[in-house]
Coordinates of C-alpha atoms in Angstrom, one line a residue:
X8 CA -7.9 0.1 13.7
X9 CA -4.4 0.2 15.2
X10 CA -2.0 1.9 12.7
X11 CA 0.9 1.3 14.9
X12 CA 4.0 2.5 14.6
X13 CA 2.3 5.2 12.3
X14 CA 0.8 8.2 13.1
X15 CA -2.4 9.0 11.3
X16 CA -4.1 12.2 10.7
X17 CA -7.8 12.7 11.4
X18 CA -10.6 11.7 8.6
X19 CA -10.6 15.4 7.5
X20 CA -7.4 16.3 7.5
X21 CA -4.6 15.9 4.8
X22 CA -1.6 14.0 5.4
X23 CA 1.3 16.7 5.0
X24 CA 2.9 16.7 1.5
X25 CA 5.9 15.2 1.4
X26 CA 9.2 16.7 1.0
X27 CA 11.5 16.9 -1.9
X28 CA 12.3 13.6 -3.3
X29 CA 16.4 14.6 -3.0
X30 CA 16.3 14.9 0.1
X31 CA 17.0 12.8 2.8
X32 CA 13.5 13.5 4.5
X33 CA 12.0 13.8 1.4
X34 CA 12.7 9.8 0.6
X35 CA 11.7 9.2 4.4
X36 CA 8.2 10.7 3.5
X37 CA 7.9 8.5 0.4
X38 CA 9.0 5.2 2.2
X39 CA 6.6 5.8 5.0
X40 CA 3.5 6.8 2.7
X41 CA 4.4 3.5 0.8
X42 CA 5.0 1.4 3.5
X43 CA 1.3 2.9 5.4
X44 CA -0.1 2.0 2.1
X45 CA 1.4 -1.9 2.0
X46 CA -0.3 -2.1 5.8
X47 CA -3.6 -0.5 4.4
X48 CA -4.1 -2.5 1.6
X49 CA -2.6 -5.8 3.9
X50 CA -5.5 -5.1 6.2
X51 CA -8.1 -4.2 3.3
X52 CA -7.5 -7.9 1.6
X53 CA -7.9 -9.5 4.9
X54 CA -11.0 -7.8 5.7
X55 CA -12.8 -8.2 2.6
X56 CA -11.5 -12.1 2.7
X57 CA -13.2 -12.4 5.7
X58 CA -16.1 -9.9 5.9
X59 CA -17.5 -9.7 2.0
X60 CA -20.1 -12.8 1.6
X61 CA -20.7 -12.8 -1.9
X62 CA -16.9 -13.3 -2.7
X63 CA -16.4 -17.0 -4.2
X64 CA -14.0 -18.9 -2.5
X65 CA -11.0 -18.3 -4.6
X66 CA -11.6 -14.8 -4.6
X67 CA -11.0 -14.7 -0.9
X68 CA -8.0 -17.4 -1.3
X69 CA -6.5 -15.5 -3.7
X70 CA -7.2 -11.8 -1.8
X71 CA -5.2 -13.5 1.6
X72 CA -2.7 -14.0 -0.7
X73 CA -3.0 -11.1 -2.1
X74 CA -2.4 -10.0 2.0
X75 CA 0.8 -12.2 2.2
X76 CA 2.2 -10.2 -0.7
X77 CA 1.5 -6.6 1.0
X78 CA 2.9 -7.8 4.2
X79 CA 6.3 -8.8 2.2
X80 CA 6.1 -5.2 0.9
X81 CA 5.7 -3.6 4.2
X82 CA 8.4 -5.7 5.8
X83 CA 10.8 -4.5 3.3
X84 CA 9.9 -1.0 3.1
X85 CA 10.1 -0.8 6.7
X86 CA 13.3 -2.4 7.3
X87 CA 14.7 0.0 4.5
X88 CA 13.0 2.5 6.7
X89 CA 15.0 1.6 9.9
X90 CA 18.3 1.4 7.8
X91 CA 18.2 4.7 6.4
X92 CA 17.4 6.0 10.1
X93 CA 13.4 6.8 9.1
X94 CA 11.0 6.5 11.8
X95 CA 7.2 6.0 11.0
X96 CA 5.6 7.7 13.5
X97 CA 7.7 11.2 12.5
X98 CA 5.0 12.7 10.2
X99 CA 1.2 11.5 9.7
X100 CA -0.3 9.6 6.8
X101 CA -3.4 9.4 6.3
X102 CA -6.0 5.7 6.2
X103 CA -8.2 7.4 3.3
X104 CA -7.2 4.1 1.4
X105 CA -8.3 1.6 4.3
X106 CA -11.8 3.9 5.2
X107 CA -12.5 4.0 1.1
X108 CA -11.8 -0.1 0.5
X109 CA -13.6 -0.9 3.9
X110 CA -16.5 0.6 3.0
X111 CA -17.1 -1.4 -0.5
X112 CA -20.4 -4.3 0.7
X113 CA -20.1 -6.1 -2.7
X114 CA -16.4 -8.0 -3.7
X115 CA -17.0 -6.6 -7.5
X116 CA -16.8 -2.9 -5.9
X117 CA -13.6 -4.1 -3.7
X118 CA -12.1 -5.1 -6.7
X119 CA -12.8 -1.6 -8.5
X120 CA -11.7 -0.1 -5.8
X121 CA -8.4 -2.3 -5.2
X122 CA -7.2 -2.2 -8.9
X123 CA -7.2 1.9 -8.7
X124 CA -5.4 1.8 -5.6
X125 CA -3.1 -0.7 -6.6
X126 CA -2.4 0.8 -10.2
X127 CA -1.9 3.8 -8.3
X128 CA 0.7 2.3 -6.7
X129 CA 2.6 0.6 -9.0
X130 CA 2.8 3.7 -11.3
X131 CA 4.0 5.8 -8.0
X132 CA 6.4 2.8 -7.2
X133 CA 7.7 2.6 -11.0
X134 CA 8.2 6.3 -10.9
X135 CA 10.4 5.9 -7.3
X136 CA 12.4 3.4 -8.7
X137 CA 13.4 5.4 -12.2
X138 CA 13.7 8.8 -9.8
X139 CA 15.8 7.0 -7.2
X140 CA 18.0 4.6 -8.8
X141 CA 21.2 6.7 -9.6
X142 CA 20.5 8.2 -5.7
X143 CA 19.6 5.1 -4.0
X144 CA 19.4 2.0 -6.0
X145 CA 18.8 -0.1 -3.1
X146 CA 15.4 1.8 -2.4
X147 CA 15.1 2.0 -6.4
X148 CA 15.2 -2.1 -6.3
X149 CA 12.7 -2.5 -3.4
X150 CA 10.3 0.0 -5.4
X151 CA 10.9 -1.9 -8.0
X152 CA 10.3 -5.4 -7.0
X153 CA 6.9 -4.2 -5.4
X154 CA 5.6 -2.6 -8.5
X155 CA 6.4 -5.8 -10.1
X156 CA 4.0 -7.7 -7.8
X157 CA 1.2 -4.8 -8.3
X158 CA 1.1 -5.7 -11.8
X159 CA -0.4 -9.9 -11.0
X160 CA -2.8 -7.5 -8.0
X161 CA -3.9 -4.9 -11.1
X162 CA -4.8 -7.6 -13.3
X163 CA -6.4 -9.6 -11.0
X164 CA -9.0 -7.2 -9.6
X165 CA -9.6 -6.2 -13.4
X166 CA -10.4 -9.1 -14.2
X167 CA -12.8 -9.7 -10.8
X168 CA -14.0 -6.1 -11.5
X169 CA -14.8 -6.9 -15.3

C-alpha cells in the first residue's frame, strides 16, 4: 500500500508518541495520526466494499460511503495540516489499523473491528476538540465535525456487527 505523503514505521515498530498537546508539534503529531487514520480507514471501507463476498449489497453501498465520508475527513485534516505549517511525512505513524481491518475474511468481523476503531476515534476526536478549543478552535471545530460523523459509522457497524 502507498501511504504517501506519510511516513510509516515498520510492522513491529511503534509509531513515536506524540508530543505534548500545547505544543505546536504536539498538535502537528495529533493532526497527522488523525489524518493517517481518516486514509486508513478510507482505504479499509473500500477494500472490504470490494474484496468481502458475503457483504449484502447495501452493506458495501453504504461502506463506500462510508469511504466518501473518511476522505472528507482527511481532506480537512490535511489542509489544516498545511495551514498550520505541518508536514506528514515529518514523524512516522504507524498502518496497525489498515493491517488489523484488512485482515478480517467475513463483513460481520469488519464491522467488529470498524466500530472499535471508529469509537476509538470519535472519543479521541471528542477529547481534541474539548482540549483544543480555547487554543485552536478552528482545529477544535474540524475535530469536532468528524467525531460527529463517527457517531452514524459507530452505530452502523453495531448494528452490522450485532
Amino acid at each position: 500500500m502507498d501511504w504517501s505523503p506519510f511516513l510509516v514505521c515498520g510492522p513491529e515498530e511503534r509509531a513515536p508518541s506524540p508530543r505534548g498537546l500545547r505544543t505546536p508539534e504536539g498538535l502537528g503529531d495529533r493532526l497527522r495520526t488523525a489524518a493517517f487514520a481518516e486514509l486508513q480507514a478510507r482505504e479499509a471501507f473500500l477494500w472490504a466494499a470490494d474484496a468481502l463476498s458475503d457483504a449484502a449489497p447495501e452493506l458495501r453501498a453504504a461502506w463506500r460511503r462510508f469511504a466518501a465520508d473518511e476522505d472528507r475527513h482527511l481532506r480537512l485534516l490535511l489542509e489544516r495540516m498545511a495551514a498550520l505549517g505541518v508536514r506528514p511525512e515529518e514523524r512516522a505513524v504507524s498502518d496497525r489499523l489498515w493491517r488489523s481491518l484488512s485482515a478480517c475474511r467475513a463483513a460481520r468481523d469488519f464491522s467488529a473491528w470498524m466500530k472499535t476503531a471508529e469509537e476509538r476515534g470519535r472519543a479521541a476526536e471528542e477529547s481534541f476538540a474539548r482540549s483544543l478549543a480555547g487554543i485552536d478552535p478552528v482545529t477544535a471545530a474540524i475535530f469536532e465535525r468528524i467525531a460527529a460523523d463517527e457517531i452514524e459509522h459507530v452505530a452502523f457497524a453495531a448494528r452490522q456487527a450485532a
